[in-house]
Amino acid sequence: MDMAANTASSASVSDKLDQVIADISALAQRQQIQDEIMLELVNFLAKFREDAIGVQHAHAQKLHEAVQVTSSNIRELSQSNASFANNLVESFKGLAVKSEHIASNFGQLRQVMHAGIRKMPPASGKIRCVFLVHMIEAWDAQIDIFHAMKNDGRFDPLVVSIDRVFPGDNACGGESSVSEALTELGIAHLRLGMPNSFEGLDILRALAPDVIFRQSQWDRDYPAAFRTEELGFARLCAITYGTSLVSKFSHSERDVAEISPMAFDQPYHRSAWRVFCETEQTQSYFRSFQHSDPSKFVLSGYPKHERLVSFIGKGSWPIVSGEEKAFRVIWAPHHSVGNDWLAFGVFHRIYRDMLAWAQRSPNIEFALKPHPALFALVVKMGLMTQADVDGFKARWNSLPNCSIIEGQYGDLFAASDLMLTDGVSFLTEYQLFNKPLVFIDSQRRVPFNALGELAHACAETVTTMEEIENAVLAYAGGKPWGNVEARERLLEKLLPNERPSTEIVLDSIASGIGV
């Protein structure tokens, strides 16, 4: 092995040891009865880190000697942690087998340390729950859980704003916008939008959370430090940011009939301690993969649906109407504008026609509610230039009957008269308001699953600009909203429990931890 390879190997081992040392340090802080033993472990690993940077051929002998001393001390741990001690001993033994296996063995050791930390009772007697917020648009799914925890003596909730990287983005960012929105909502929070996300992870570890809620199963949407493999020191909980209605996420997915692992069997789902399911159907989808204890998939109902319903009668429209109220349309374009991933989006095909229609229709008000990744993605995919996007936004916003809305949207839904969308989760969410929903079918999209087919049956489907205009004008002219039987069946699925979902979520967490 040449000098450059030795240096790279040493650096890699050094980094992994830093992470393991941090885990063990956190463990020592959480269990005072074992302070001396844990401190010895920390000191040993710190010393080993120094040795790793030096002469590599001495690793095996030093590890062998240290294992003998450390193993005897670890075996003296309390009986309640016997399993943890044995696992840790075996991990150290594995380190001494071959120096070339150091990296993989440290990964295993880290998992053991995480398991030990997760099994410990809350340090303060209250369950510290951290909400990692990277997408304010989806905060409706968890905000009521946060507020319920604030009013429940069993919990100590904290909100943290972090960066995100959506399809189309060239780098992580957006934390400042999330923080600003949380401040407007009156929610105190910590800000971990550091350029080096692992600096934020150090702070998150120091908070010693018992439970972490992340907003999305998609690791790719997060800075490296907030991906699943880095969060194993806490119990992970999952609440979907939107109901999954598709049988697969890409035309290139193979051997998928109705249930895509992209939605129901991601690493975050497998690692999660609790997955809270909005419907019986989604619960069955999660369980069908048989990769997890089925009891962790809890039929809670969906806090987001209940929160949206709470806005009925409390609408707020962003456009100031004249003397006579105009017909209010939400245009909600999806970001899946390519031909493979979902393939629902048609914004790039119709944005000029929509602008022309709005210009000649002052009696209709249009609130554009784009998916937060839409504008960046159409540029990155070469479907529009940045000048096209900027020009469209400027012309759209210059019209007195048009507006662009970002962020949360319950009050927008409540104030509107109709939704026009090519999207996915809005096919269920807008149905809660008992208003016309016109679905623009791209005719190249992936198939719906059973729940999606039911939601689709509740909408009026169109495919051309002429059909779009005719459908909206018919409802503006007084056409009654139909599909009653299908909507009743859909609403029964969307609101499955008599108890509020927040109560079910909190009780499930508390009983699982034993508080």
PDB file of C-alpha atoms in Angstrom, residues 26-288:
ATOM      1  CA  ALA A  26     -23.571  10.477  24.407  1.00  0.00           C
ATOM      2  CA  LEU A  27     -24.154   7.085  25.973  1.00  0.00           C
ATOM      3  CA  ALA A  28     -21.996   7.978  28.931  1.00  0.00           C
ATOM      4  CA  GLN A  29     -23.966  11.167  29.517  1.00  0.00           C
ATOM      5  CA  ARG A  30     -27.248   9.265  29.434  1.00  0.00           C
ATOM      6  CA  GLN A  31     -26.336   6.583  31.992  1.00  0.00           C
ATOM      7  CA  GLN A  32     -24.564   7.972  35.034  1.00  0.00           C
ATOM      8  CA  ILE A  33     -24.205   4.614  36.761  1.00  0.00           C
ATOM      9  CA  GLN A  34     -21.734   3.568  34.063  1.00  0.00           C
ATOM     10  CA  ASP A  35     -19.765   6.792  33.802  1.00  0.00           C
ATOM     11  CA  GLU A  36     -16.380   5.368  34.698  1.00  0.00           C
ATOM     12  CA  ILE A  37     -16.610   2.413  32.332  1.00  0.00           C
ATOM     13  CA  MET A  38     -17.888   4.522  29.462  1.00  0.00           C
ATOM     14  CA  LEU A  39     -15.142   7.092  30.050  1.00  0.00           C
ATOM     15  CA  GLU A  40     -12.578   4.329  29.817  1.00  0.00           C
ATOM     16  CA  LEU A  41     -14.081   3.313  26.470  1.00  0.00           C
ATOM     17  CA  VAL A  42     -13.939   6.879  25.195  1.00  0.00           C
ATOM     18  CA  ASN A  43     -10.326   7.266  26.260  1.00  0.00           C
ATOM     19  CA  PHE A  44      -9.386   3.942  24.715  1.00  0.00           C
ATOM     20  CA  LEU A  45     -10.962   4.810  21.371  1.00  0.00           C
ATOM     21  CA  ALA A  46      -9.421   8.282  21.401  1.00  0.00           C
ATOM     22  CA  LYS A  47      -6.014   6.703  21.954  1.00  0.00           C
ATOM     23  CA  PHE A  48      -6.704   4.192  19.204  1.00  0.00           C
ATOM     24  CA  ARG A  49      -7.593   7.066  16.856  1.00  0.00           C
ATOM     25  CA  GLU A  50      -4.139   8.550  17.439  1.00  0.00           C
ATOM     26  CA  ASP A  51      -2.522   5.186  16.814  1.00  0.00           C
ATOM     27  CA  ALA A  52      -4.524   4.720  13.596  1.00  0.00           C
ATOM     28  CA  ILE A  53      -2.998   7.859  12.151  1.00  0.00           C
ATOM     29  CA  GLY A  54       0.459   6.463  12.923  1.00  0.00           C
ATOM     30  CA  VAL A  55       1.724   2.944  12.369  1.00  0.00           C
ATOM     31  CA  GLN A  56      -1.018   0.687  11.003  1.00  0.00           C
ATOM     32  CA  HIS A  57       0.767  -2.639  11.448  1.00  0.00           C
ATOM     33  CA  ALA A  58       0.495  -2.266  15.261  1.00  0.00           C
ATOM     34  CA  HIS A  59      -3.335  -2.169  15.197  1.00  0.00           C
ATOM     35  CA  ALA A  60      -4.024  -5.843  15.737  1.00  0.00           C
ATOM     36  CA  GLN A  61      -1.796  -6.256  18.803  1.00  0.00           C
ATOM     37  CA  LYS A  62      -3.001  -3.047  20.463  1.00  0.00           C
ATOM     38  CA  LEU A  63      -6.593  -3.957  19.837  1.00  0.00           C
ATOM     39  CA  HIS A  64      -6.064  -7.426  21.246  1.00  0.00           C
ATOM     40  CA  GLU A  65      -4.562  -6.063  24.462  1.00  0.00           C
ATOM     41  CA  ALA A  66      -7.185  -3.347  24.849  1.00  0.00           C
ATOM     42  CA  VAL A  67     -10.028  -5.760  24.181  1.00  0.00           C
ATOM     43  CA  GLN A  68      -8.918  -7.982  27.064  1.00  0.00           C
ATOM     44  CA  VAL A  69      -9.045  -5.087  29.541  1.00  0.00           C
ATOM     45  CA  THR A  70     -12.136  -3.403  28.169  1.00  0.00           C
ATOM     46  CA  SER A  71     -14.119  -6.613  27.767  1.00  0.00           C
ATOM     47  CA  SER A  72     -13.699  -7.546  31.411  1.00  0.00           C
ATOM     48  CA  ASN A  73     -14.969  -4.101  32.465  1.00  0.00           C
ATOM     49  CA  ILE A  74     -17.894  -4.166  30.078  1.00  0.00           C
ATOM     50  CA  ARG A  75     -19.050  -7.505  31.491  1.00  0.00           C
ATOM     51  CA  GLU A  76     -19.548  -5.743  34.817  1.00  0.00           C
ATOM     52  CA  LEU A  77     -22.366  -3.636  33.380  1.00  0.00           C
ATOM     53  CA  SER A  78     -25.752  -3.962  35.052  1.00  0.00           C
ATOM     54  CA  GLN A  79     -27.906  -6.961  34.131  1.00  0.00           C
ATOM     55  CA  SER A  80     -30.367  -4.721  32.291  1.00  0.00           C
ATOM     56  CA  ASN A  81     -27.669  -3.950  29.747  1.00  0.00           C
ATOM     57  CA  ALA A  82     -26.214  -7.451  29.456  1.00  0.00           C
ATOM     58  CA  SER A  83     -27.270  -7.779  25.828  1.00  0.00           C
ATOM     59  CA  PHE A  84     -25.726  -4.422  24.994  1.00  0.00           C
ATOM     60  CA  ALA A  85     -22.486  -5.368  26.737  1.00  0.00           C
ATOM     61  CA  ASN A  86     -22.209  -8.676  24.900  1.00  0.00           C
ATOM     62  CA  ASN A  87     -22.834  -7.016  21.543  1.00  0.00           C
ATOM     63  CA  LEU A  88     -20.195  -4.402  22.275  1.00  0.00           C
ATOM     64  CA  VAL A  89     -17.646  -7.032  23.308  1.00  0.00           C
ATOM     65  CA  GLU A  90     -18.246  -8.976  20.104  1.00  0.00           C
ATOM     66  CA  SER A  91     -17.867  -5.814  18.047  1.00  0.00           C
ATOM     67  CA  PHE A  92     -14.485  -5.098  19.627  1.00  0.00           C
ATOM     68  CA  LYS A  93     -13.370  -8.660  19.008  1.00  0.00           C
ATOM     69  CA  GLY A  94     -14.334  -8.259  15.376  1.00  0.00           C
ATOM     70  CA  LEU A  95     -12.101  -5.222  15.087  1.00  0.00           C
ATOM     71  CA  ALA A  96      -9.014  -7.289  15.863  1.00  0.00           C
ATOM     72  CA  VAL A  97      -9.556  -9.914  13.172  1.00  0.00           C
ATOM     73  CA  LYS A  98      -8.123  -8.088  10.163  1.00  0.00           C
ATOM     74  CA  SER A  99      -7.057  -4.495   9.840  1.00  0.00           C
ATOM     75  CA  GLU A 100      -8.633  -4.263   6.368  1.00  0.00           C
ATOM     76  CA  HIS A 101     -12.066  -4.860   7.955  1.00  0.00           C
ATOM     77  CA  ILE A 102     -11.790  -1.908  10.322  1.00  0.00           C
ATOM     78  CA  ALA A 103     -14.197   0.319   8.411  1.00  0.00           C
ATOM     79  CA  SER A 104     -17.025  -2.214   8.258  1.00  0.00           C
ATOM     80  CA  ASN A 105     -16.496  -3.278  11.855  1.00  0.00           C
ATOM     81  CA  PHE A 106     -16.746   0.280  13.071  1.00  0.00           C
ATOM     82  CA  GLY A 107     -20.053   0.566  11.233  1.00  0.00           C
ATOM     83  CA  GLN A 108     -21.289  -2.460  13.171  1.00  0.00           C
ATOM     84  CA  LEU A 109     -19.944  -1.069  16.427  1.00  0.00           C
ATOM     85  CA  ARG A 110     -21.729   2.174  15.754  1.00  0.00           C
ATOM     86  CA  GLN A 111     -25.017   0.354  15.270  1.00  0.00           C
ATOM     87  CA  VAL A 112     -24.507  -1.428  18.599  1.00  0.00           C
ATOM     88  CA  MET A 113     -23.838   1.884  20.342  1.00  0.00           C
ATOM     89  CA  HIS A 114     -26.955   3.373  18.773  1.00  0.00           C
ATOM     90  CA  ALA A 115     -29.013   0.401  19.950  1.00  0.00           C
ATOM     91  CA  GLY A 116     -27.739   0.878  23.485  1.00  0.00           C
ATOM     92  CA  ILE A 117     -28.584   4.569  23.471  1.00  0.00           C
ATOM     93  CA  ARG A 118     -32.091   4.009  22.095  1.00  0.00           C
ATOM     94  CA  LYS A 119     -32.953   1.509  24.835  1.00  0.00           C
ATOM     95  CA  MET A 120     -32.257   3.940  27.639  1.00  0.00           C
ATOM     96  CA  PRO A 121     -35.115   5.671  29.452  1.00  0.00           C
ATOM     97  CA  PRO A 122     -35.616   9.432  28.949  1.00  0.00           C
ATOM     98  CA  ALA A 123     -32.896  11.271  30.843  1.00  0.00           C
ATOM     99  CA  SER A 124     -35.238  13.960  32.211  1.00  0.00           C
ATOM    100  CA  GLY A 125     -38.282  11.776  32.824  1.00  0.00           C
ATOM    101  CA  LYS A 126     -39.963  13.458  29.843  1.00  0.00           C
ATOM    102  CA  ILE A 127     -39.790  12.179  26.289  1.00  0.00           C
ATOM    103  CA  ARG A 128     -37.675  14.614  24.303  1.00  0.00           C
ATOM    104  CA  CYS A 129     -39.037  14.637  20.764  1.00  0.00           C
ATOM    105  CA  VAL A 130     -37.274  16.547  17.983  1.00  0.00           C
ATOM    106  CA  PHE A 131     -39.062  17.523  14.766  1.00  0.00           C
ATOM    107  CA  LEU A 132     -36.684  18.042  11.833  1.00  0.00           C
ATOM    108  CA  VAL A 133     -38.417  20.473   9.468  1.00  0.00           C
ATOM    109  CA  HIS A 134     -37.024  20.931   5.966  1.00  0.00           C
ATOM    110  CA  MET A 135     -40.302  21.508   4.095  1.00  0.00           C
ATOM    111  CA  ILE A 136     -42.721  24.008   5.601  1.00  0.00           C
ATOM    112  CA  GLU A 137     -45.262  23.049   2.935  1.00  0.00           C
ATOM    113  CA  ALA A 138     -45.695  19.682   4.688  1.00  0.00           C
ATOM    114  CA  TRP A 139     -45.586  20.934   8.284  1.00  0.00           C
ATOM    115  CA  ASP A 140     -49.379  20.515   8.527  1.00  0.00           C
ATOM    116  CA  ALA A 141     -48.751  16.771   8.890  1.00  0.00           C
ATOM    117  CA  GLN A 142     -46.908  17.214  12.197  1.00  0.00           C
ATOM    118  CA  ILE A 143     -47.678  20.636  13.655  1.00  0.00           C
ATOM    119  CA  ASP A 144     -50.642  19.429  15.709  1.00  0.00           C
ATOM    120  CA  ILE A 145     -48.537  16.622  17.163  1.00  0.00           C
ATOM    121  CA  PHE A 146     -46.005  19.233  18.254  1.00  0.00           C
ATOM    122  CA  HIS A 147     -48.688  21.411  19.863  1.00  0.00           C
ATOM    123  CA  ALA A 148     -50.250  18.398  21.592  1.00  0.00           C
ATOM    124  CA  MET A 149     -46.857  17.473  23.035  1.00  0.00           C
ATOM    125  CA  LYS A 150     -46.381  21.028  24.309  1.00  0.00           C
ATOM    126  CA  ASN A 151     -49.531  20.557  26.367  1.00  0.00           C
ATOM    127  CA  ASP A 152     -48.722  17.036  27.557  1.00  0.00           C
ATOM    128  CA  GLY A 153     -46.550  16.580  30.647  1.00  0.00           C
ATOM    129  CA  ARG A 154     -45.061  13.375  29.247  1.00  0.00           C
ATOM    130  CA  PHE A 155     -43.247  15.182  26.428  1.00  0.00           C
ATOM    131  CA  ASP A 156     -40.534  17.743  25.816  1.00  0.00           C
ATOM    132  CA  PRO A 157     -40.830  18.663  22.099  1.00  0.00           C
ATOM    133  CA  LEU A 158     -38.331  20.709  20.085  1.00  0.00           C
ATOM    134  CA  VAL A 159     -38.518  21.947  16.492  1.00  0.00           C
ATOM    135  CA  VAL A 160     -35.382  22.206  14.339  1.00  0.00           C
ATOM    136  CA  SER A 161     -35.133  23.850  10.911  1.00  0.00           C
ATOM    137  CA  ILE A 162     -32.704  22.292   8.436  1.00  0.00           C
ATOM    138  CA  ASP A 163     -31.750  22.560   4.774  1.00  0.00           C
ATOM    139  CA  ARG A 164     -33.109  20.450   1.951  1.00  0.00           C
ATOM    140  CA  VAL A 165     -32.073  19.429  -1.560  1.00  0.00           C
ATOM    141  CA  PHE A 166     -34.988  18.756  -3.903  1.00  0.00           C
ATOM    142  CA  PRO A 167     -34.819  17.408  -7.454  1.00  0.00           C
ATOM    143  CA  GLY A 168     -33.639  20.315  -9.549  1.00  0.00           C
ATOM    144  CA  ASP A 169     -31.625  21.944  -6.760  1.00  0.00           C
ATOM    145  CA  ASN A 170     -27.897  22.284  -7.264  1.00  0.00           C
ATOM    146  CA  ALA A 171     -27.075  22.413  -3.545  1.00  0.00           C
ATOM    147  CA  CYS A 172     -28.613  22.142  -0.097  1.00  0.00           C
ATOM    148  CA  GLY A 173     -30.468  25.224   1.074  1.00  0.00           C
ATOM    149  CA  GLY A 174     -33.802  26.640   2.139  1.00  0.00           C
ATOM    150  CA  GLU A 175     -33.356  26.538   5.920  1.00  0.00           C
ATOM    151  CA  SER A 176     -33.704  30.306   6.250  1.00  0.00           C
ATOM    152  CA  SER A 177     -37.117  30.199   4.546  1.00  0.00           C
ATOM    153  CA  VAL A 178     -38.245  27.359   6.808  1.00  0.00           C
ATOM    154  CA  SER A 179     -37.059  29.281   9.867  1.00  0.00           C
ATOM    155  CA  GLU A 180     -38.874  32.418   8.735  1.00  0.00           C
ATOM    156  CA  ALA A 181     -42.115  30.493   8.237  1.00  0.00           C
ATOM    157  CA  LEU A 182     -41.836  28.816  11.646  1.00  0.00           C
ATOM    158  CA  THR A 183     -41.279  32.220  13.235  1.00  0.00           C
ATOM    159  CA  GLU A 184     -44.404  33.561  11.512  1.00  0.00           C
ATOM    160  CA  LEU A 185     -46.313  30.618  13.020  1.00  0.00           C
ATOM    161  CA  GLY A 186     -44.997  31.535  16.470  1.00  0.00           C
ATOM    162  CA  ILE A 187     -43.007  28.295  16.832  1.00  0.00           C
ATOM    163  CA  ALA A 188     -39.723  28.604  18.719  1.00  0.00           C
ATOM    164  CA  HIS A 189     -37.058  26.493  17.046  1.00  0.00           C
ATOM    165  CA  LEU A 190     -33.363  25.787  16.674  1.00  0.00           C
ATOM    166  CA  ARG A 191     -31.622  26.473  13.383  1.00  0.00           C
ATOM    167  CA  LEU A 192     -29.218  23.830  12.047  1.00  0.00           C
ATOM    168  CA  GLY A 193     -28.693  25.048   8.495  1.00  0.00           C
ATOM    169  CA  MET A 194     -24.893  25.006   8.681  1.00  0.00           C
ATOM    170  CA  PRO A 195     -22.994  24.550   5.389  1.00  0.00           C
ATOM    171  CA  ASN A 196     -21.364  21.522   7.013  1.00  0.00           C
ATOM    172  CA  SER A 197     -24.443  19.582   8.079  1.00  0.00           C
ATOM    173  CA  PHE A 198     -22.419  17.425  10.482  1.00  0.00           C
ATOM    174  CA  GLU A 199     -21.938  20.486  12.682  1.00  0.00           C
ATOM    175  CA  GLY A 200     -25.714  20.500  12.995  1.00  0.00           C
ATOM    176  CA  LEU A 201     -25.698  16.779  13.734  1.00  0.00           C
ATOM    177  CA  ASP A 202     -23.298  17.392  16.639  1.00  0.00           C
ATOM    178  CA  ILE A 203     -25.827  19.816  18.121  1.00  0.00           C
ATOM    179  CA  LEU A 204     -28.679  17.376  17.510  1.00  0.00           C
ATOM    180  CA  ARG A 205     -26.774  14.641  19.347  1.00  0.00           C
ATOM    181  CA  ALA A 206     -26.143  16.987  22.263  1.00  0.00           C
ATOM    182  CA  LEU A 207     -29.905  17.546  22.554  1.00  0.00           C
ATOM    183  CA  ALA A 208     -30.127  13.809  23.374  1.00  0.00           C
ATOM    184  CA  PRO A 209     -33.529  13.253  21.741  1.00  0.00           C
ATOM    185  CA  ASP A 210     -35.478  10.129  22.612  1.00  0.00           C
ATOM    186  CA  VAL A 211     -37.569  10.429  19.428  1.00  0.00           C
ATOM    187  CA  ILE A 212     -36.958  12.087  16.073  1.00  0.00           C
ATOM    188  CA  PHE A 213     -39.673  12.904  13.537  1.00  0.00           C
ATOM    189  CA  ARG A 214     -38.437  13.541  10.031  1.00  0.00           C
ATOM    190  CA  GLN A 215     -40.831  14.823   7.380  1.00  0.00           C
ATOM    191  CA  SER A 216     -39.924  12.556   4.493  1.00  0.00           C
ATOM    192  CA  GLN A 217     -38.711   9.033   3.810  1.00  0.00           C
ATOM    193  CA  TRP A 218     -36.511  10.342   0.999  1.00  0.00           C
ATOM    194  CA  ASP A 219     -32.905  10.435   2.229  1.00  0.00           C
ATOM    195  CA  ARG A 220     -31.891  12.188  -0.976  1.00  0.00           C
ATOM    196  CA  ASP A 221     -33.908  15.259   0.100  1.00  0.00           C
ATOM    197  CA  TYR A 222     -31.651  15.816   3.123  1.00  0.00           C
ATOM    198  CA  PRO A 223     -28.114  16.997   3.838  1.00  0.00           C
ATOM    199  CA  ALA A 224     -25.847  14.021   4.516  1.00  0.00           C
ATOM    200  CA  ALA A 225     -25.901  14.433   8.305  1.00  0.00           C
ATOM    201  CA  PHE A 226     -29.685  14.048   8.558  1.00  0.00           C
ATOM    202  CA  ARG A 227     -30.048  10.865   6.545  1.00  0.00           C
ATOM    203  CA  THR A 228     -31.291   7.641   8.099  1.00  0.00           C
ATOM    204  CA  GLU A 229     -27.928   6.059   8.853  1.00  0.00           C
ATOM    205  CA  GLU A 230     -26.862   9.071  10.929  1.00  0.00           C
ATOM    206  CA  LEU A 231     -29.983   9.235  13.121  1.00  0.00           C
ATOM    207  CA  GLY A 232     -29.849   5.800  14.725  1.00  0.00           C
ATOM    208  CA  PHE A 233     -29.093   7.231  18.178  1.00  0.00           C
ATOM    209  CA  ALA A 234     -32.811   8.068  18.607  1.00  0.00           C
ATOM    210  CA  ARG A 235     -36.108   6.294  17.965  1.00  0.00           C
ATOM    211  CA  LEU A 236     -37.247   7.349  14.505  1.00  0.00           C
ATOM    212  CA  CYS A 237     -40.909   8.039  13.814  1.00  0.00           C
ATOM    213  CA  ALA A 238     -42.539   8.446  10.422  1.00  0.00           C
ATOM    214  CA  ILE A 239     -45.655  10.288   9.343  1.00  0.00           C
ATOM    215  CA  THR A 240     -45.977  10.613   5.596  1.00  0.00           C
ATOM    216  CA  TYR A 241     -45.875  14.138   4.145  1.00  0.00           C
ATOM    217  CA  GLY A 242     -48.668  13.150   1.752  1.00  0.00           C
ATOM    218  CA  THR A 243     -50.861  10.133   1.067  1.00  0.00           C
ATOM    219  CA  SER A 244     -49.256   7.776  -1.450  1.00  0.00           C
ATOM    220  CA  LEU A 245     -51.678   7.094  -4.297  1.00  0.00           C
ATOM    221  CA  VAL A 246     -49.479   5.500  -6.966  1.00  0.00           C
ATOM    222  CA  SER A 247     -48.604   1.863  -7.562  1.00  0.00           C
ATOM    223  CA  LYS A 248     -45.050   2.771  -8.506  1.00  0.00           C
ATOM    224  CA  PHE A 249     -42.962   5.914  -8.718  1.00  0.00           C
ATOM    225  CA  SER A 250     -41.207   5.309 -11.991  1.00  0.00           C
ATOM    226  CA  HIS A 251     -41.997   3.560 -15.237  1.00  0.00           C
ATOM    227  CA  SER A 252     -38.618   1.884 -14.867  1.00  0.00           C
ATOM    228  CA  GLU A 253     -39.623   0.126 -11.623  1.00  0.00           C
ATOM    229  CA  ARG A 254     -39.848  -3.597 -12.293  1.00  0.00           C
ATOM    230  CA  ASP A 255     -41.991  -6.300 -10.692  1.00  0.00           C
ATOM    231  CA  VAL A 256     -44.328  -3.798  -9.036  1.00  0.00           C
ATOM    232  CA  ALA A 257     -48.032  -4.599  -9.173  1.00  0.00           C
ATOM    233  CA  GLU A 258     -49.666  -2.156  -6.766  1.00  0.00           C
ATOM    234  CA  ILE A 259     -47.313  -1.414  -3.871  1.00  0.00           C
ATOM    235  CA  SER A 260     -44.056   0.391  -4.542  1.00  0.00           C
ATOM    236  CA  PRO A 261     -41.126   0.034  -2.153  1.00  0.00           C
ATOM    237  CA  MET A 262     -40.308   3.638  -3.005  1.00  0.00           C
ATOM    238  CA  ALA A 263     -43.280   4.681  -0.881  1.00  0.00           C
ATOM    239  CA  PHE A 264     -43.469   1.929   1.721  1.00  0.00           C
ATOM    240  CA  ASP A 265     -40.097   0.203   2.129  1.00  0.00           C
ATOM    241  CA  GLN A 266     -37.342   2.803   2.254  1.00  0.00           C
ATOM    242  CA  PRO A 267     -34.398   2.616   4.719  1.00  0.00           C
ATOM    243  CA  TYR A 268     -36.157   5.204   6.887  1.00  0.00           C
ATOM    244  CA  HIS A 269     -39.255   2.993   7.092  1.00  0.00           C
ATOM    245  CA  ARG A 270     -37.185  -0.062   7.975  1.00  0.00           C
ATOM    246  CA  SER A 271     -35.212   1.785  10.649  1.00  0.00           C
ATOM    247  CA  ALA A 272     -38.224   3.582  12.108  1.00  0.00           C
ATOM    248  CA  TRP A 273     -39.427   2.631  15.563  1.00  0.00           C
ATOM    249  CA  ARG A 274     -43.006   3.729  14.750  1.00  0.00           C
ATOM    250  CA  VAL A 275     -44.671   4.379  11.396  1.00  0.00           C
ATOM    251  CA  PHE A 276     -48.025   6.118  11.764  1.00  0.00           C
ATOM    252  CA  CYS A 277     -50.418   5.132   8.981  1.00  0.00           C
ATOM    253  CA  GLU A 278     -53.215   7.365   7.725  1.00  0.00           C
ATOM    254  CA  THR A 279     -55.492   4.581   6.451  1.00  0.00           C
ATOM    255  CA  GLU A 280     -55.955   0.833   6.849  1.00  0.00           C
ATOM    256  CA  GLN A 281     -54.922   0.459   3.237  1.00  0.00           C
ATOM    257  CA  THR A 282     -51.585   2.213   3.724  1.00  0.00           C
ATOM    258  CA  GLN A 283     -50.995   0.169   6.888  1.00  0.00           C
ATOM    259  CA  SER A 284     -51.479  -3.010   4.853  1.00  0.00           C
ATOM    260  CA  TYR A 285     -49.088  -1.683   2.197  1.00  0.00           C
ATOM    261  CA  PHE A 286     -46.341  -1.113   4.780  1.00  0.00           C
ATOM    262  CA  ARG A 287     -46.828  -4.531   6.358  1.00  0.00           C
ATOM    263  CA  SER A 288     -46.839  -6.381   3.048  1.00  0.00           C
TER     264      SER A 288
END
